Amino acid sequence: MKSYLDFEKPIAELDTRVAELRATQDGSSDIDIEAEIAKLAAKSEAMLSSTYGKLTPWQKTQVARHPLRPHFVDYVEMAFTDFVPLGGDRLYGEDCAILGGFARLNGQRVMLIGHEKGHDTASRVKHNFGMAKPEGYRKAIRLMEMASKFGLPVVTLVDTAGAFPGIEAEERGQAEAIARSTEACLALGVPMVAAIVGEGGSGGAVAIAAANKVLMLEHSVYSVISPEGASSILWRTPEKAADAATAMKVTAQDLLELEVIDGIVEEPLGGAHRDPAQTAKALAAAIEKELAKLSKLDAEALVRQREERFLAIGSL
């Protein structure tokens, strides 16, 4: 079932009309309205192309948060094979907001780690809407260290509004866990590629995204704070979120120009949620390409490249 965003309402109206006409045609073989259906379908496709060709940063934020956008478990199923999940931080407990384990990418063994938001009410509660607690980041550290021990490249899929801000997370050392996870990324002696596949929110994202190469899906967003949060601070109201999104340059296109990220992975027309399989295929190919380049570097060169890459941010 399709789910339309507010700015897609004209497209939704056309698609609804097409569906109604098809139902009418199916119900009566005496009526031939195929020409009208084709005309409306073409108009819908053209409107979709036009709309997505000029999305504003705020609209891209909405697409990145789309309820049907593929998440970590979807990419595991469509882009990777032989996934063996590993749980627990060996210090406190399990955190379902960050998942990880051994996997294969086109036959190559990797350590795969990423945020999982969930798709329905029950799974979203289980995965805490992708907002990890300290034990989630400590689990990520454990898995990265394991990958380094066995010489496996690390692949991370980032999709979080931010780390969990609850009091229990603060009591268990949220800031320290995020800092340690970021440090673990930077110190890895194996190749690491991160991909922002939805939202890349604040330190909760950076904690598993301080990689040799950072990719973003075309309609993903990456920022130090949510547009609503920035709006509340700057204008004392969340209603200026659209202005904040533009000012913060949260889109993949802006961040590539600023050299915060290294590449953009194209999404199907209308966003990743319209064709998750095609999105997964394109993402897997992009990650595999980057890993092939990084495999030529030794441990010392990988650490140095990562250090130089992040120190250079902001120098433009």
Coordinates of C-alpha atoms in Angstrom, one line a residue:
M1 CA 0.0 0.0 0.0
K2 CA 1.4 3.4 -1.0
S3 CA 1.7 6.2 1.6
Y4 CA 1.8 9.7 0.4
L5 CA 3.5 12.7 2.0
D6 CA 1.7 16.1 2.2
F7 CA 3.5 17.6 -0.8
E8 CA 2.5 14.5 -2.8
K9 CA -1.2 15.1 -2.6
P10 CA -1.7 16.0 -6.3
I11 CA 0.1 12.8 -7.2
A12 CA -2.0 10.8 -4.8
E13 CA -5.2 12.2 -6.4
L14 CA -4.1 11.1 -9.8
D15 CA -3.0 7.6 -8.6
T16 CA -6.4 7.3 -6.9
R17 CA -8.2 8.2 -10.1
V18 CA -6.1 5.6 -12.0
A19 CA -7.0 2.9 -9.4
E20 CA -10.7 3.7 -9.7
L21 CA -10.6 3.6 -13.4
R22 CA -8.8 0.2 -13.4
A23 CA -11.4 -1.1 -10.9
T24 CA -14.1 0.1 -13.3
Q25 CA -12.4 -1.6 -16.2
D26 CA -12.0 -4.8 -14.4
G27 CA -15.6 -4.9 -13.4
S28 CA -16.9 -4.4 -16.9
S29 CA -15.3 -5.9 -20.0
D30 CA -17.6 -3.8 -22.2
I31 CA -15.9 -0.5 -21.3
D32 CA -12.5 0.2 -22.7
I33 CA -10.9 3.1 -20.8
E34 CA -7.3 2.0 -21.2
A35 CA -6.3 5.1 -23.1
E36 CA -7.6 7.3 -20.3
I37 CA -5.8 5.2 -17.7
A38 CA -2.5 5.4 -19.6
K39 CA -2.9 9.2 -20.0
L40 CA -3.5 9.7 -16.3
A41 CA -0.7 7.3 -15.3
A42 CA 1.7 9.2 -17.6
K43 CA 0.6 12.5 -16.0
S44 CA 1.2 11.0 -12.5
E45 CA 4.7 9.8 -13.5
A46 CA 5.6 13.2 -15.0
M47 CA 4.3 15.0 -11.9
L48 CA 6.3 12.6 -9.6
S49 CA 9.4 13.3 -11.7
S50 CA 8.9 17.1 -11.6
T51 CA 8.2 17.1 -7.8
Y52 CA 11.2 15.0 -6.8
G53 CA 13.4 16.9 -9.2
K54 CA 13.1 20.0 -7.1
L55 CA 12.5 18.9 -3.5
T56 CA 13.3 21.4 -0.8
P57 CA 15.5 20.4 2.2
W58 CA 12.4 20.1 4.4
Q59 CA 10.7 17.9 1.9
K60 CA 13.8 15.7 1.7
T61 CA 13.6 15.4 5.5
Q62 CA 10.1 14.2 5.2
V63 CA 11.1 11.6 2.5
A64 CA 14.0 10.4 4.8
R65 CA 11.4 9.8 7.5
H66 CA 8.9 8.1 5.3
P67 CA 7.1 5.3 7.2
L68 CA 7.7 2.9 4.4
R69 CA 11.3 3.7 3.8
P70 CA 13.5 0.6 4.0
H71 CA 15.5 0.1 7.2
F72 CA 18.4 -2.0 8.4
V73 CA 16.5 -5.3 8.4
D74 CA 15.3 -4.7 4.9
Y75 CA 18.8 -4.1 3.6
V76 CA 20.0 -7.2 5.4
E77 CA 17.5 -9.2 3.5
M78 CA 17.9 -7.6 0.1
A79 CA 21.6 -6.5 -0.1
F80 CA 23.5 -9.0 2.2
T81 CA 23.6 -12.7 2.7
D82 CA 24.5 -15.1 5.6
F83 CA 23.8 -12.5 8.3
V84 CA 24.6 -13.8 11.8
P85 CA 23.3 -11.3 14.4
L86 CA 25.4 -10.7 17.5
G87 CA 23.8 -9.1 20.6
G88 CA 24.8 -7.5 23.9
D89 CA 27.5 -5.2 25.0
R90 CA 28.9 -7.6 27.6
L91 CA 28.5 -4.7 30.1
Y92 CA 24.8 -4.0 30.6
G93 CA 22.5 -5.6 28.1
E94 CA 21.1 -5.7 24.6
D95 CA 19.9 -2.6 22.7
C96 CA 17.6 -3.3 19.7
A97 CA 18.0 0.2 18.3
I98 CA 21.5 -0.8 16.9
L99 CA 21.8 -4.2 15.3
G100 CA 24.9 -5.9 14.0
G101 CA 26.7 -9.1 13.1
F102 CA 28.6 -11.0 10.5
A103 CA 27.3 -10.8 6.9
R104 CA 28.5 -11.2 3.3
L105 CA 28.3 -8.5 0.6
N106 CA 28.4 -10.2 -2.8
G107 CA 30.5 -13.0 -1.1
Q108 CA 32.8 -10.7 0.8
R109 CA 32.7 -11.2 4.6
V110 CA 32.0 -7.9 6.5
M111 CA 30.9 -6.8 9.9
L112 CA 27.5 -5.1 9.4
I113 CA 26.1 -2.6 12.0
G114 CA 23.2 -0.2 11.8
H115 CA 20.2 1.5 13.3
E116 CA 16.8 -0.1 13.1
K117 CA 13.7 2.0 13.5
G118 CA 11.0 -0.6 13.0
H119 CA 8.0 -0.6 10.6
D120 CA 4.9 -0.8 12.9
T121 CA 4.0 0.2 16.4
A122 CA 5.3 -3.0 18.1
S123 CA 8.6 -3.0 16.2
R124 CA 9.1 0.7 16.7
V125 CA 8.7 0.3 20.4
K126 CA 11.0 -2.7 20.4
H127 CA 13.7 -0.8 18.5
N128 CA 13.1 2.4 20.4
F129 CA 12.5 4.2 17.0
G130 CA 16.2 3.7 16.2
M131 CA 17.4 5.9 19.1
A132 CA 20.2 3.9 20.8
K133 CA 21.1 3.9 24.4
P134 CA 24.7 3.5 25.7
E135 CA 24.6 -0.3 25.5
G136 CA 23.9 0.0 21.8
Y137 CA 27.0 2.0 21.1
R138 CA 29.1 -0.2 23.4
K139 CA 27.8 -3.2 21.4
A140 CA 28.9 -1.4 18.2
I141 CA 32.3 -0.9 19.7
R142 CA 32.5 -4.6 20.6
L143 CA 31.6 -5.6 17.1
M144 CA 34.0 -3.2 15.5
E145 CA 36.8 -4.5 17.7
M146 CA 35.9 -8.0 16.7
A147 CA 36.0 -7.1 13.0
S148 CA 39.4 -5.6 13.5
K149 CA 40.6 -8.7 15.2
F150 CA 39.5 -10.9 12.3
G151 CA 40.5 -8.5 9.6
L152 CA 36.9 -7.8 8.4
P153 CA 35.8 -4.5 6.8
V154 CA 33.1 -2.7 8.7
V155 CA 29.9 -1.5 7.0
T156 CA 27.4 0.7 8.9
L157 CA 23.9 1.8 7.9
V158 CA 22.9 5.0 9.7
D159 CA 19.2 5.9 10.3
T160 CA 18.4 7.6 13.5
A161 CA 16.9 10.9 14.7
G162 CA 19.6 10.8 17.4
A163 CA 20.8 9.0 20.4
F164 CA 18.1 8.3 23.1
P165 CA 17.9 11.4 25.4
G166 CA 16.2 9.7 28.3
I167 CA 17.4 9.9 31.9
E168 CA 18.3 6.2 32.0
A169 CA 20.6 6.7 29.0
E170 CA 22.3 9.6 30.7
E171 CA 22.7 7.7 33.9
R172 CA 24.5 4.9 32.0
G173 CA 26.9 7.3 30.3
Q174 CA 25.4 8.2 26.9
A175 CA 27.9 10.9 26.0
E176 CA 30.9 8.8 26.9
A177 CA 29.5 5.8 25.0
I178 CA 29.0 8.0 21.9
A179 CA 32.5 9.4 22.2
R180 CA 34.0 5.9 22.6
S181 CA 32.2 4.6 19.6
T182 CA 33.4 7.5 17.5
E183 CA 36.9 6.9 18.7
A184 CA 36.6 3.2 17.9
C185 CA 35.6 4.0 14.3
L186 CA 38.5 6.4 13.9
A187 CA 41.0 3.8 15.3
L188 CA 39.9 0.9 13.1
G189 CA 42.7 -0.9 11.3
V190 CA 40.3 -2.3 8.7
P191 CA 38.3 -0.5 6.0
M192 CA 35.1 1.1 7.1
V193 CA 32.2 2.5 4.9
A194 CA 29.2 4.2 6.4
A195 CA 25.9 4.9 4.5
I196 CA 23.3 7.4 5.7
V197 CA 20.1 5.6 4.5
G198 CA 17.5 7.8 6.2
E199 CA 18.1 10.3 9.0
G200 CA 21.6 10.9 10.2
G201 CA 20.9 12.7 13.5
S202 CA 23.6 14.3 15.7
G203 CA 26.1 12.3 17.6
G204 CA 23.8 9.3 17.5
A205 CA 24.7 9.0 13.8
V206 CA 28.4 10.1 13.9
A207 CA 29.1 7.4 16.5
I208 CA 28.9 4.7 13.8
A209 CA 29.6 7.0 10.8
A210 CA 33.2 8.2 11.4
A211 CA 34.3 6.0 8.5
N212 CA 36.9 6.1 5.7
K213 CA 34.1 6.8 3.2
V214 CA 30.6 8.2 4.0
L215 CA 27.8 7.7 1.5
M216 CA 24.3 9.0 1.5
L217 CA 21.1 7.9 -0.3
E218 CA 19.8 10.7 -2.5
H219 CA 16.9 11.7 -0.3
S220 CA 18.6 11.1 3.1
V221 CA 19.5 13.9 5.5
Y222 CA 22.5 14.4 7.9
S223 CA 22.7 17.1 10.5
V224 CA 23.9 18.0 14.0
I225 CA 20.3 18.6 15.2
S226 CA 16.8 18.0 13.8
P227 CA 15.3 21.0 11.8
E228 CA 12.5 21.1 14.5
G229 CA 15.1 21.3 17.3
A230 CA 17.1 24.0 15.5
S231 CA 13.9 26.0 14.9
S232 CA 12.9 25.8 18.5
I233 CA 16.3 27.1 19.6
L234 CA 16.7 29.8 17.0
W235 CA 13.1 31.0 16.6
R236 CA 11.5 29.7 19.8
T237 CA 9.0 27.7 17.7
P238 CA 9.2 24.4 15.7
E239 CA 7.1 26.0 13.0
K240 CA 10.3 27.3 11.3
A241 CA 11.6 23.8 10.7
A242 CA 11.6 24.3 6.9
D243 CA 13.7 27.4 7.2
A244 CA 16.1 25.6 9.6
A245 CA 16.5 22.7 7.2
T246 CA 17.5 25.0 4.4
A247 CA 19.9 27.0 6.6
M248 CA 21.6 23.9 8.0
K249 CA 22.3 22.3 4.6
V250 CA 21.0 18.8 5.6
T251 CA 20.7 17.3 2.2
A252 CA 23.1 14.9 0.5
Q253 CA 23.7 17.3 -2.3
D254 CA 24.7 20.1 0.1
L255 CA 26.9 17.9 2.1
L256 CA 28.7 16.5 -0.9
E257 CA 29.5 20.0 -2.0
L258 CA 30.8 20.8 1.5
E259 CA 32.9 17.5 1.4
V260 CA 31.2 16.2 4.5
I261 CA 30.3 13.0 2.6
D262 CA 32.0 11.2 -0.3
G263 CA 29.2 10.1 -2.6
I264 CA 25.5 10.0 -3.3
V265 CA 23.6 6.8 -4.1
E266 CA 20.6 7.5 -6.4
E267 CA 17.2 6.4 -5.3
P268 CA 14.4 5.2 -7.5
L269 CA 12.0 8.0 -8.8
G270 CA 9.8 8.9 -5.8
G271 CA 12.2 7.7 -3.1
A272 CA 13.6 4.5 -1.8
H273 CA 10.2 3.4 -0.4
R274 CA 8.8 3.1 -3.9
D275 CA 11.3 0.4 -4.9
P276 CA 13.3 -0.9 -1.9
A277 CA 14.9 -3.7 -3.9
Q278 CA 16.4 -1.4 -6.5
T279 CA 17.6 0.9 -3.7
A280 CA 19.3 -2.0 -1.9
K281 CA 21.0 -3.1 -5.1
A282 CA 22.4 0.4 -5.8
L283 CA 23.5 0.8 -2.2
A284 CA 25.3 -2.6 -2.2
A285 CA 27.1 -1.8 -5.4
A286 CA 28.3 1.6 -4.1
I287 CA 29.5 0.1 -0.8
E288 CA 31.3 -2.7 -2.6
K289 CA 33.0 -0.2 -4.9
E290 CA 34.3 1.8 -1.9
L291 CA 35.5 -1.3 -0.1
A292 CA 37.4 -2.4 -3.1
K293 CA 39.3 0.9 -3.2
L294 CA 40.0 0.8 0.6
S295 CA 41.2 -2.8 0.5
K296 CA 44.5 -1.6 -1.1
L297 CA 45.4 0.4 2.0
D298 CA 47.2 -1.0 5.1
A299 CA 46.0 -0.4 8.7
E300 CA 48.2 2.6 9.2
A301 CA 47.1 4.3 6.0
L302 CA 43.4 3.6 6.8
V303 CA 43.7 5.3 10.2
R304 CA 45.6 8.2 8.7
Q305 CA 43.1 8.6 5.8
R306 CA 40.2 8.7 8.3
E307 CA 42.0 11.2 10.5
E308 CA 42.8 13.5 7.6
R309 CA 39.3 13.2 6.2
F310 CA 37.5 14.4 9.4
L311 CA 40.1 17.1 10.3
A312 CA 39.6 18.6 6.8
I313 CA 35.8 19.1 7.4
G314 CA 35.0 22.8 7.7
S315 CA 38.2 23.9 6.0
L316 CA 36.3 25.0 2.8

